PDB file of C-alpha atoms in Angstrom:
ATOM      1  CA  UNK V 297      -2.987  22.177  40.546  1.00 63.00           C
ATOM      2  CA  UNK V 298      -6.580  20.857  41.792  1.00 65.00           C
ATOM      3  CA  UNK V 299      -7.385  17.556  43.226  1.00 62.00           C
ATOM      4  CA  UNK V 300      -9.866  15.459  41.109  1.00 66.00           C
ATOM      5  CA  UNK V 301      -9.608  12.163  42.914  1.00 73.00           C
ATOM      6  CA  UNK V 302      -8.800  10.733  46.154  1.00 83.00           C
ATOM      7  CA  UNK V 303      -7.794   7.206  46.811  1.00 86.00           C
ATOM      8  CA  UNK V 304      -9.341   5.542  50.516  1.00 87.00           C
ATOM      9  CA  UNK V 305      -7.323   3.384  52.489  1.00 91.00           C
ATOM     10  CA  UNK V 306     -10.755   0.899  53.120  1.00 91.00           C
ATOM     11  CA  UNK V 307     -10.192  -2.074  56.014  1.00 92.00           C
ATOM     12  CA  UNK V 308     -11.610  -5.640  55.655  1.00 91.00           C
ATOM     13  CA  UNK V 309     -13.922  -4.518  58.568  1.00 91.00           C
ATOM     14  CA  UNK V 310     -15.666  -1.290  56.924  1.00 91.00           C
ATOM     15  CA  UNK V 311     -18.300  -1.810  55.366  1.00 89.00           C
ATOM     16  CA  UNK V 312     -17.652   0.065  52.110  1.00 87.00           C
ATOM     17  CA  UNK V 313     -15.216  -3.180  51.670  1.00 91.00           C
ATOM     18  CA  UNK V 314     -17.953  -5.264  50.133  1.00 90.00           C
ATOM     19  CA  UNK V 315     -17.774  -4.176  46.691  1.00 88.00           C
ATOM     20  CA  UNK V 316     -19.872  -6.358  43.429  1.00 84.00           C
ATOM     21  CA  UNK V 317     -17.528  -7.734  40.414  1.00 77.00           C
ATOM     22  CA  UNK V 318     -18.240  -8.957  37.114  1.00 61.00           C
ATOM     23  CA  UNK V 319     -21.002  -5.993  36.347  1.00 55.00           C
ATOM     24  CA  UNK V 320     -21.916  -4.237  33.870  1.00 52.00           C
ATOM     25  CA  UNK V 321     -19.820  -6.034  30.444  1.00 53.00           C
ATOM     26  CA  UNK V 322     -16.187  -6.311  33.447  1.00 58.00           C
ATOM     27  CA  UNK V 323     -14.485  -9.771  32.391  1.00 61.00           C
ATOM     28  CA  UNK V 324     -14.778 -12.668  33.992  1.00 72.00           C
ATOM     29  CA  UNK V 325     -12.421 -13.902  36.993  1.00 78.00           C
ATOM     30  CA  UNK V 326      -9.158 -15.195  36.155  1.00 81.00           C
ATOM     31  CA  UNK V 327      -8.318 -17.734  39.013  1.00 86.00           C
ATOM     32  CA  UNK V 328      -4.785 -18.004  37.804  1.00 85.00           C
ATOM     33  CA  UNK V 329      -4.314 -13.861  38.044  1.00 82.00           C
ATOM     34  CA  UNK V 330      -5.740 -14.049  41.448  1.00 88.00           C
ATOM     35  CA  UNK V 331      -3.336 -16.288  42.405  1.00 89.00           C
ATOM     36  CA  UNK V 332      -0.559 -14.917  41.088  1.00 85.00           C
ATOM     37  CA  UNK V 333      -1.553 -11.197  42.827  1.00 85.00           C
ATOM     38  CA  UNK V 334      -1.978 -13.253  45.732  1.00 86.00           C
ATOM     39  CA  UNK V 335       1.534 -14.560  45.704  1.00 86.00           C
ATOM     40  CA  UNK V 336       2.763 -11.360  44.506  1.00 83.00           C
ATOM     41  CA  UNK V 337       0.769  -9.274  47.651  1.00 83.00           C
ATOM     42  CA  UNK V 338       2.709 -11.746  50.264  1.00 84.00           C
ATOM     43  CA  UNK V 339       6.109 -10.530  49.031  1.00 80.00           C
ATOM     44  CA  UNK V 340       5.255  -6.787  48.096  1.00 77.00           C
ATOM     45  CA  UNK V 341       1.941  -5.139  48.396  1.00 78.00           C
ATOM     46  CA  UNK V 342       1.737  -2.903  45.768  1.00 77.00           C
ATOM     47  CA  UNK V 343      -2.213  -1.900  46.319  1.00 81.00           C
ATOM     48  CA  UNK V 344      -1.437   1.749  47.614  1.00 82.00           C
ATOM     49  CA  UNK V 345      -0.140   2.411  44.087  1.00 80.00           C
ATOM     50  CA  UNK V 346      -2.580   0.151  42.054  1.00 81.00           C
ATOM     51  CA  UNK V 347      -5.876   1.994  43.905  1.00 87.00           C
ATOM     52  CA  UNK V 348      -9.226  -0.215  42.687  1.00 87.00           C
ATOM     53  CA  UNK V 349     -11.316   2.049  40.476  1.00 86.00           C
ATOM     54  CA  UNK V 350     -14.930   2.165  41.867  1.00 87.00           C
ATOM     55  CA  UNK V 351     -18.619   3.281  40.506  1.00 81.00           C
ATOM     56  CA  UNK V 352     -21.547   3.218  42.154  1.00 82.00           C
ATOM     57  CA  UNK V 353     -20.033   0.011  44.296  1.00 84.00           C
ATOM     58  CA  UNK V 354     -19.329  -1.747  41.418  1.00 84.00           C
ATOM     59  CA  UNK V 355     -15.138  -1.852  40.741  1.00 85.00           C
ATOM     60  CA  UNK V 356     -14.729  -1.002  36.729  1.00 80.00           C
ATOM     61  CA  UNK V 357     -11.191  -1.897  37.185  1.00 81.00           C
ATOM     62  CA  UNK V 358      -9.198  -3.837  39.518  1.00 84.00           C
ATOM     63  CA  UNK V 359     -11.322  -7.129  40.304  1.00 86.00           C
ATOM     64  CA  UNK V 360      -8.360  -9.150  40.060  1.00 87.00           C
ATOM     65  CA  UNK V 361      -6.581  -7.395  42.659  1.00 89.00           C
ATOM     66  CA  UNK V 362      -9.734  -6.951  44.921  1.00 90.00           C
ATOM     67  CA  UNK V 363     -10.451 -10.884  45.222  1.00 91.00           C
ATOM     68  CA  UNK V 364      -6.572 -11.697  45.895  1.00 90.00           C
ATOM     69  CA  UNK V 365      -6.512  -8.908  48.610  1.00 90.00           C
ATOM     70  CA  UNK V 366     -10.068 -10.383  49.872  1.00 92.00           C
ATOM     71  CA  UNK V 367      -9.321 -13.603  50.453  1.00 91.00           C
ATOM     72  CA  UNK V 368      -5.576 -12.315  51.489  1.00 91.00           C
ATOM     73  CA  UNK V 369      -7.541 -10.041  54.265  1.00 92.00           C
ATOM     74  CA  UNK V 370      -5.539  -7.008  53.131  1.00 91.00           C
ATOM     75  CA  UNK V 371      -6.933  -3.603  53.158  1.00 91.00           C
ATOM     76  CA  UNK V 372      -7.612  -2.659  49.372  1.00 90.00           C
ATOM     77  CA  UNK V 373      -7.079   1.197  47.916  1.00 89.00           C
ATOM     78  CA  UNK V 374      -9.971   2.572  46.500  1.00 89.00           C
ATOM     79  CA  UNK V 375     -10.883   5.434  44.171  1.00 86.00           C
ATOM     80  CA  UNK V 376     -14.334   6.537  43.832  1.00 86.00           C
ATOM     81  CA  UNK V 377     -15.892   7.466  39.849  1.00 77.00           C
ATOM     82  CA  UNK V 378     -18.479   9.813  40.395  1.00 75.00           C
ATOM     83  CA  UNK V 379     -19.018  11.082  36.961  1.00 70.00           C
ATOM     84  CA  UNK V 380     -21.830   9.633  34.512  1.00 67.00           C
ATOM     85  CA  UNK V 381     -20.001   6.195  33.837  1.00 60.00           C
ATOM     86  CA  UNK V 382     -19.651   4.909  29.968  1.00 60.00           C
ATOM     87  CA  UNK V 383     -18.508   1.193  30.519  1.00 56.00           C
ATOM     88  CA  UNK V 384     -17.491   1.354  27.059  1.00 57.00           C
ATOM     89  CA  UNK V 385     -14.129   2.513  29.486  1.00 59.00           C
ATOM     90  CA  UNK V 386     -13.616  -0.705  30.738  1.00 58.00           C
ATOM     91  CA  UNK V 387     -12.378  -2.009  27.680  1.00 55.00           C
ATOM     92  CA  UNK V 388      -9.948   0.902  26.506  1.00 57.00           C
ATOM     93  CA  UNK V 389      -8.845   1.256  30.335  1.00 57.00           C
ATOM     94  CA  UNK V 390      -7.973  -2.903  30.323  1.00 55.00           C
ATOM     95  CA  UNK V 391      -6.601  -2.761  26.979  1.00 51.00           C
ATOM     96  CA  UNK V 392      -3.711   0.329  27.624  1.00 50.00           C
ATOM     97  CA  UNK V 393      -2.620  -1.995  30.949  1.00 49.00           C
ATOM     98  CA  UNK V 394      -2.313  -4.988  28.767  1.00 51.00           C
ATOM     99  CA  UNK V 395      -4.756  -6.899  31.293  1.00 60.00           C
ATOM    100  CA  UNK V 396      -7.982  -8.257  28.518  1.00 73.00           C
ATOM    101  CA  UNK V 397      -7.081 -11.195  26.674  1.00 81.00           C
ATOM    102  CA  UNK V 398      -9.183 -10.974  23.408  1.00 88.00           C
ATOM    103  CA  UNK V 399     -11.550 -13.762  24.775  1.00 87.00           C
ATOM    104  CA  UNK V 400     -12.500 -10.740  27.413  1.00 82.00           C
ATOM    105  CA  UNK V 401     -13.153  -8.263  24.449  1.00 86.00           C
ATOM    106  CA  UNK V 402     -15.132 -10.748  22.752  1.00 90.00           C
ATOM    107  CA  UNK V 403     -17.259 -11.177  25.984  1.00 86.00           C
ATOM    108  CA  UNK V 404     -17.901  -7.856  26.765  1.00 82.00           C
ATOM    109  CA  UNK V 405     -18.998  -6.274  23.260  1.00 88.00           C
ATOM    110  CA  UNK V 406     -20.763  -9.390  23.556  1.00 89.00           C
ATOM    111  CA  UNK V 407     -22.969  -7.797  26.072  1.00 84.00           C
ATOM    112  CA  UNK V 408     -23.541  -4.346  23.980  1.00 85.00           C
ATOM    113  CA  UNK V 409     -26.333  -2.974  21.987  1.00 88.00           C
ATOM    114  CA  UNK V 410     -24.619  -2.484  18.192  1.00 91.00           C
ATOM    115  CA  UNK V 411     -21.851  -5.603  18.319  1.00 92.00           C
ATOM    116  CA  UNK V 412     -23.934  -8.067  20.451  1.00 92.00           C
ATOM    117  CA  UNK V 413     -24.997  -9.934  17.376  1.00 95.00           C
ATOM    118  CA  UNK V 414     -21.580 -10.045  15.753  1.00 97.00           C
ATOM    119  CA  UNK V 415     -19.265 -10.908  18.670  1.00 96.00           C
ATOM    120  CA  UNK V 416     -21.565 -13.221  19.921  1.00 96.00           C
ATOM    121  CA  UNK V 417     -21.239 -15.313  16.661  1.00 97.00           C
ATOM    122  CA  UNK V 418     -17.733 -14.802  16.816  1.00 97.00           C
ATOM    123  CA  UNK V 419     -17.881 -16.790  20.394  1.00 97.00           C
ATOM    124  CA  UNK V 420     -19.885 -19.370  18.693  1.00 97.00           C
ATOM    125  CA  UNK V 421     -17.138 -20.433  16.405  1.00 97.00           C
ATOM    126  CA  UNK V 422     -14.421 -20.181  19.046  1.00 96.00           C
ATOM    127  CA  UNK V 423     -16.498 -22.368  20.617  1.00 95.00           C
ATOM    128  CA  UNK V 424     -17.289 -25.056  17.699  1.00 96.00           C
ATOM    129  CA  UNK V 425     -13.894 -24.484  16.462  1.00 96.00           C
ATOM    130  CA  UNK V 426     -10.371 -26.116  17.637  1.00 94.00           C
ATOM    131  CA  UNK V 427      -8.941 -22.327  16.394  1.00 94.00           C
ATOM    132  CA  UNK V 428      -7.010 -19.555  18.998  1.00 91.00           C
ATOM    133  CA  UNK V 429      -8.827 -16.246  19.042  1.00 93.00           C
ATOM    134  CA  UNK V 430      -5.525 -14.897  16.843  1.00 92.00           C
ATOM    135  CA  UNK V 431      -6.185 -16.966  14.311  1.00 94.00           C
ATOM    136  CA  UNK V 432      -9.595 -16.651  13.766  1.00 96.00           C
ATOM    137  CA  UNK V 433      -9.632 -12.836  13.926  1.00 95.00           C
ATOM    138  CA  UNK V 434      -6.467 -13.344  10.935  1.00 95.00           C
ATOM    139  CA  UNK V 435      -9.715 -15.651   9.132  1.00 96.00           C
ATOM    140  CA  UNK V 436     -12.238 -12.750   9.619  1.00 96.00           C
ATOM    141  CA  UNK V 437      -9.487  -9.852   8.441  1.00 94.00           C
ATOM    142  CA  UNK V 438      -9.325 -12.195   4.663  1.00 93.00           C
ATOM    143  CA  UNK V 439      -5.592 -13.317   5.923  1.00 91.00           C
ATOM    144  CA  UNK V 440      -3.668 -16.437   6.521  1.00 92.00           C
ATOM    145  CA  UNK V 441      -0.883 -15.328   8.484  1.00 89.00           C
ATOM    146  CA  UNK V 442      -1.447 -13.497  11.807  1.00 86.00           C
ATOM    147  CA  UNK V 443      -0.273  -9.986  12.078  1.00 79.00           C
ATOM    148  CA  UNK V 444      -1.708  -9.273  15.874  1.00 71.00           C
ATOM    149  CA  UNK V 445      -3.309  -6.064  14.678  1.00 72.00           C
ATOM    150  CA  UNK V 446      -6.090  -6.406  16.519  1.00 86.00           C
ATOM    151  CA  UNK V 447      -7.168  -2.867  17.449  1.00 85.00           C
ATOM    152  CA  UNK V 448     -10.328  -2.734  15.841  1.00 90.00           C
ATOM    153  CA  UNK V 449     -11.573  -6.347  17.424  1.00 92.00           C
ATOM    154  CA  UNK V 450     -10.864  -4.578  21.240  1.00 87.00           C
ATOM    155  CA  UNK V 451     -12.949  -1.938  20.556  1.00 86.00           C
ATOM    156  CA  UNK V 452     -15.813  -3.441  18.959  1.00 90.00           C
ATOM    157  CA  UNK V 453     -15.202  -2.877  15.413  1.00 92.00           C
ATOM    158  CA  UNK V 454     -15.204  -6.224  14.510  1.00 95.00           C
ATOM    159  CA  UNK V 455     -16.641  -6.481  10.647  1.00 95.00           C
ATOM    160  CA  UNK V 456     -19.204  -9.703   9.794  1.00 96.00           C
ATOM    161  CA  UNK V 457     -21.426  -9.882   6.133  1.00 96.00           C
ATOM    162  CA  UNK V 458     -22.498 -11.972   4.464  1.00 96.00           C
ATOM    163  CA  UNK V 459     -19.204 -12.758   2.205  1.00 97.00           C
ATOM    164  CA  UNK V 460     -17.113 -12.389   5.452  1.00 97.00           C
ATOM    165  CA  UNK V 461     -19.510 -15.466   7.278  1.00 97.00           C
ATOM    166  CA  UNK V 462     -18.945 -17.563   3.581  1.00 97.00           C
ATOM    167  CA  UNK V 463     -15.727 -17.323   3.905  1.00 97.00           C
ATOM    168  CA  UNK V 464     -14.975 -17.891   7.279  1.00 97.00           C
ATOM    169  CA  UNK V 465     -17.595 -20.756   7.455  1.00 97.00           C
ATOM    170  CA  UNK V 466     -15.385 -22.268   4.406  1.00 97.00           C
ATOM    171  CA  UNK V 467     -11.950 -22.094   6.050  1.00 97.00           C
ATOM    172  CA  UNK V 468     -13.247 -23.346   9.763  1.00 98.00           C
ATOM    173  CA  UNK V 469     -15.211 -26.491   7.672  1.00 97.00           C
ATOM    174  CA  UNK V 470     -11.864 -27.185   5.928  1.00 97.00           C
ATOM    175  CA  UNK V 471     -10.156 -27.060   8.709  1.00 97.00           C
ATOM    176  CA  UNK V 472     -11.787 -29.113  11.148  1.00 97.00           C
ATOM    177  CA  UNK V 473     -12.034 -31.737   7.902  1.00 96.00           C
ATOM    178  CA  UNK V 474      -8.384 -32.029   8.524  1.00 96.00           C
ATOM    179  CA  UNK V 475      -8.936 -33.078  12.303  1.00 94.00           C
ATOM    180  CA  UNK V 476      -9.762 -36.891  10.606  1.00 94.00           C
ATOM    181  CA  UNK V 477      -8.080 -36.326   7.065  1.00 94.00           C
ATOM    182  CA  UNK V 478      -4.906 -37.986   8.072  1.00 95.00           C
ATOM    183  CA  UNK V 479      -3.784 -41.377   8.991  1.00 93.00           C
ATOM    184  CA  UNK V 480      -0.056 -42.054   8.894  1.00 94.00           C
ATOM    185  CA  UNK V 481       0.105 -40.878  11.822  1.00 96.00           C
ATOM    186  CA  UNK V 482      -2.982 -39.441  12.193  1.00 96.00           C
ATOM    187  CA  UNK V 483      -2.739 -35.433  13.101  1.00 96.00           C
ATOM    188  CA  UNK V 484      -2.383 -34.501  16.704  1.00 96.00           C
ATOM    189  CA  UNK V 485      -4.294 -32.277  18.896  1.00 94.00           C
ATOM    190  CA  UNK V 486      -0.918 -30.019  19.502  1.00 95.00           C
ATOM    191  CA  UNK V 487      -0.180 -29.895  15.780  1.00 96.00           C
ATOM    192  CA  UNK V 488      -4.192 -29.082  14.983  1.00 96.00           C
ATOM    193  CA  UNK V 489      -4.703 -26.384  17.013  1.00 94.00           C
ATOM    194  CA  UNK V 490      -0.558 -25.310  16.353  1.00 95.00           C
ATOM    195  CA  UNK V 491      -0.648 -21.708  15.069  1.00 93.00           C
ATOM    196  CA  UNK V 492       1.925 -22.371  12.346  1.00 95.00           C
ATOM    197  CA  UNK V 493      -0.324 -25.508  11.169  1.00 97.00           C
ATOM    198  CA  UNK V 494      -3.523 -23.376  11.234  1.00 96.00           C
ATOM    199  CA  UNK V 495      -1.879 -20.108   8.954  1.00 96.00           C
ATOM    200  CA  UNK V 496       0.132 -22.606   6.521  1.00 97.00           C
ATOM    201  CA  UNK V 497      -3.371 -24.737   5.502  1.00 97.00           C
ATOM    202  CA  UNK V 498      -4.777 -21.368   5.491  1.00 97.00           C
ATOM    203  CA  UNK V 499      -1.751 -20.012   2.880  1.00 97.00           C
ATOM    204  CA  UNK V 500      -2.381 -23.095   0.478  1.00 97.00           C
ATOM    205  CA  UNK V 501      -6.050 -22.739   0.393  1.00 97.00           C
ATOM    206  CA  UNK V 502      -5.540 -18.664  -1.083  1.00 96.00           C
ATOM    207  CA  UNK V 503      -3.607 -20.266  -3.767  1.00 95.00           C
ATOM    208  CA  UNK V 504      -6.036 -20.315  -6.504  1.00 94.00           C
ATOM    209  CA  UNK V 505      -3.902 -23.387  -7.678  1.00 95.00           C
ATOM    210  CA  UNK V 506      -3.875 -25.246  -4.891  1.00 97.00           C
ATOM    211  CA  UNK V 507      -6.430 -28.400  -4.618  1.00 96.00           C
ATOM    212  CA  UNK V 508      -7.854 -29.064  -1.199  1.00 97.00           C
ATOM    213  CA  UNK V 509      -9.703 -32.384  -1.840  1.00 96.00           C
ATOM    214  CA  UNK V 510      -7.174 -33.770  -3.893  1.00 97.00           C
ATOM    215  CA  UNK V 511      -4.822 -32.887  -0.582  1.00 97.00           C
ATOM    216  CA  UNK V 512      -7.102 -34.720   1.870  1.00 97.00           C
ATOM    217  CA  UNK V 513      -7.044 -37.690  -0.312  1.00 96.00           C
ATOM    218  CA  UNK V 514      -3.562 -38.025  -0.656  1.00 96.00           C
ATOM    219  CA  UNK V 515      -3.104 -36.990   3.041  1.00 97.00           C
ATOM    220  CA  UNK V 516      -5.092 -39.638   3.872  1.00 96.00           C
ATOM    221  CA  UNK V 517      -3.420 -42.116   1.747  1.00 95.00           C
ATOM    222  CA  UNK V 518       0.621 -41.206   2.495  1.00 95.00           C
ATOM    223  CA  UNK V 519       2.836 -40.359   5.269  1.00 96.00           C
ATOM    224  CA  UNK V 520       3.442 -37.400   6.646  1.00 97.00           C
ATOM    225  CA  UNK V 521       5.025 -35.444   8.808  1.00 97.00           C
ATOM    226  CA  UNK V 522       3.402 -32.762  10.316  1.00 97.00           C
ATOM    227  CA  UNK V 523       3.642 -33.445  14.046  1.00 97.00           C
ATOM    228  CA  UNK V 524       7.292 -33.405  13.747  1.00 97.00           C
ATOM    229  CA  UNK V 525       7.365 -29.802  12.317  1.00 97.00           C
ATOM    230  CA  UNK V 526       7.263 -26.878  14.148  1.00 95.00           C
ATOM    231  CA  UNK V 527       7.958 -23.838  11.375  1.00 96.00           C
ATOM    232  CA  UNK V 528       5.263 -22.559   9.731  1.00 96.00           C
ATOM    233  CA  UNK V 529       7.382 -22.715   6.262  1.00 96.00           C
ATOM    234  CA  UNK V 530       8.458 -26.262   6.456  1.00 97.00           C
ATOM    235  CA  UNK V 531       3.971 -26.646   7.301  1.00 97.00           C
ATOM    236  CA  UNK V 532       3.913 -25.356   3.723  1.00 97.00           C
ATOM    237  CA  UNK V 533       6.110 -27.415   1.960  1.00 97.00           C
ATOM    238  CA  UNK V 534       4.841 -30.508   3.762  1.00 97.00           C
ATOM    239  CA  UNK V 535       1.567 -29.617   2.287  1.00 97.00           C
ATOM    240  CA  UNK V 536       2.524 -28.912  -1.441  1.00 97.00           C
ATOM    241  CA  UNK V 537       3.992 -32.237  -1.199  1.00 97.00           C
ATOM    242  CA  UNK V 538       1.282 -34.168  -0.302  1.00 97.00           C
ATOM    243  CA  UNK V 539      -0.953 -32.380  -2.692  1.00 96.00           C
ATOM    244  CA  UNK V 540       1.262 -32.660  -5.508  1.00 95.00           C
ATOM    245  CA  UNK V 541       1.636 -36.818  -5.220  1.00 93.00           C
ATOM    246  CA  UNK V 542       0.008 -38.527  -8.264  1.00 85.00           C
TER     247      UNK V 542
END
């Protein structure tokens, strides 16, 4: 058996306890996590057996837990990286402890040569868009109903041409037309941006049958009852029915 690694018990006072965040493509700061560590560390401090991965002074995992124990004035756990660092590790390292959200992939290939370009539009729509991150990696994958396979997105395999941008330009246009299609009642923010809303219009409009226009029109014109529905099913037939008036 042979020792690789060694963790370091460091104290508020040392000066190897001044460590950078949010370098080189790490996600940004979570105030809700830190507070939630923070409430966590007063009951149990689990920081000898969560050690804060360090390279070079600059933590490639464990931010989260850094600022709560920094501003708790704990002594953090540290273990030093001294190999040649890929921070292409940051994402598979957050990604097996379940700690990225997709908005954190997103960022960080963001940052890289070879998906900056492509993830950085993909933050554009998010950001024009009243659609979850889900959803709109279900519109680039050519589906309508979220599966949460979303391997390839985390590690920055994320696939944009040409016909991908047409179409996903199309369904994001169609579905913010919806935001002032309706009027009786008009549509809600909660049932807009309602994942069971979002994959039933998105169902109807891969019918080859199924006439979008003539639905906003008749939308428009009728009742309906879409803020009152919560399945994803009953979404569908609400829709049919509307577009199916004469």
């Amino acid at each position: 058996m042979k020792v690789t690694n060694k963790i370091y018990k460091i104290l508020p006072t040392d000066k190897a306890y001044s460590l950078e965040i949010g370098v080189g493509g790490n996600r940004q700061i979570d105030r809700t996590m830190v507070e939630k560590l923070k409430t966590s560390m007063t009951e149990v401090n689990v920081l000898p057996l969560a050690p804060i991965i360090v390279h070079k002074n600059v933590i490639i995992d464990g931010q989260h837990r850094y600022i709560a124990a920094k501003e708790l004035g704990l002594p953090i756990y540290v273990m030093f990286h001294t190999e040649k660092m890929d921070y292409r590790m940051l994402g598979k390292l957050n990604s097996n402890q379940c700690n990225w959200r997709l908005r954190d992939f997103a960022e960080y290939w963001a940052t890289k040569n070879g998906t900056k370009k492509t993830y950085r539009k993909y933050l554009e729509y998010i950001k024009d868009n009243q659609i979850t991150h889900g959803m709109l990696i279900t519109i680039y994958q050519g589906r309508s109903v979220r599966e949460g396979n979303n391997k390839a997105f985390k590690d920055g395999k994320l696939v944009f041409s040409p016909h991908i941008q047409n179409h996903v330009e199309d369904r994001l246009y169609k579905l913010r037309k919806l935001n002032v299609a309706a009027a009786n009642p008009a549509l809600e923010k909660r049932t807009l941006v309602k994942q069971q809303f979002q994959s039933a219009i998105l169902v109807a409009l891969d019918k080859p049958n199924f006439k979008f226009h003539k639905f906003c029109k008749n939308l428009y014109h009728t009742t309906n009852t879409f803020n009152k529905l919560a399945k994803r099913v009953d979404m569908e037939e609400e829709i049919y029915r509307i577009e199916t008036i004469k």
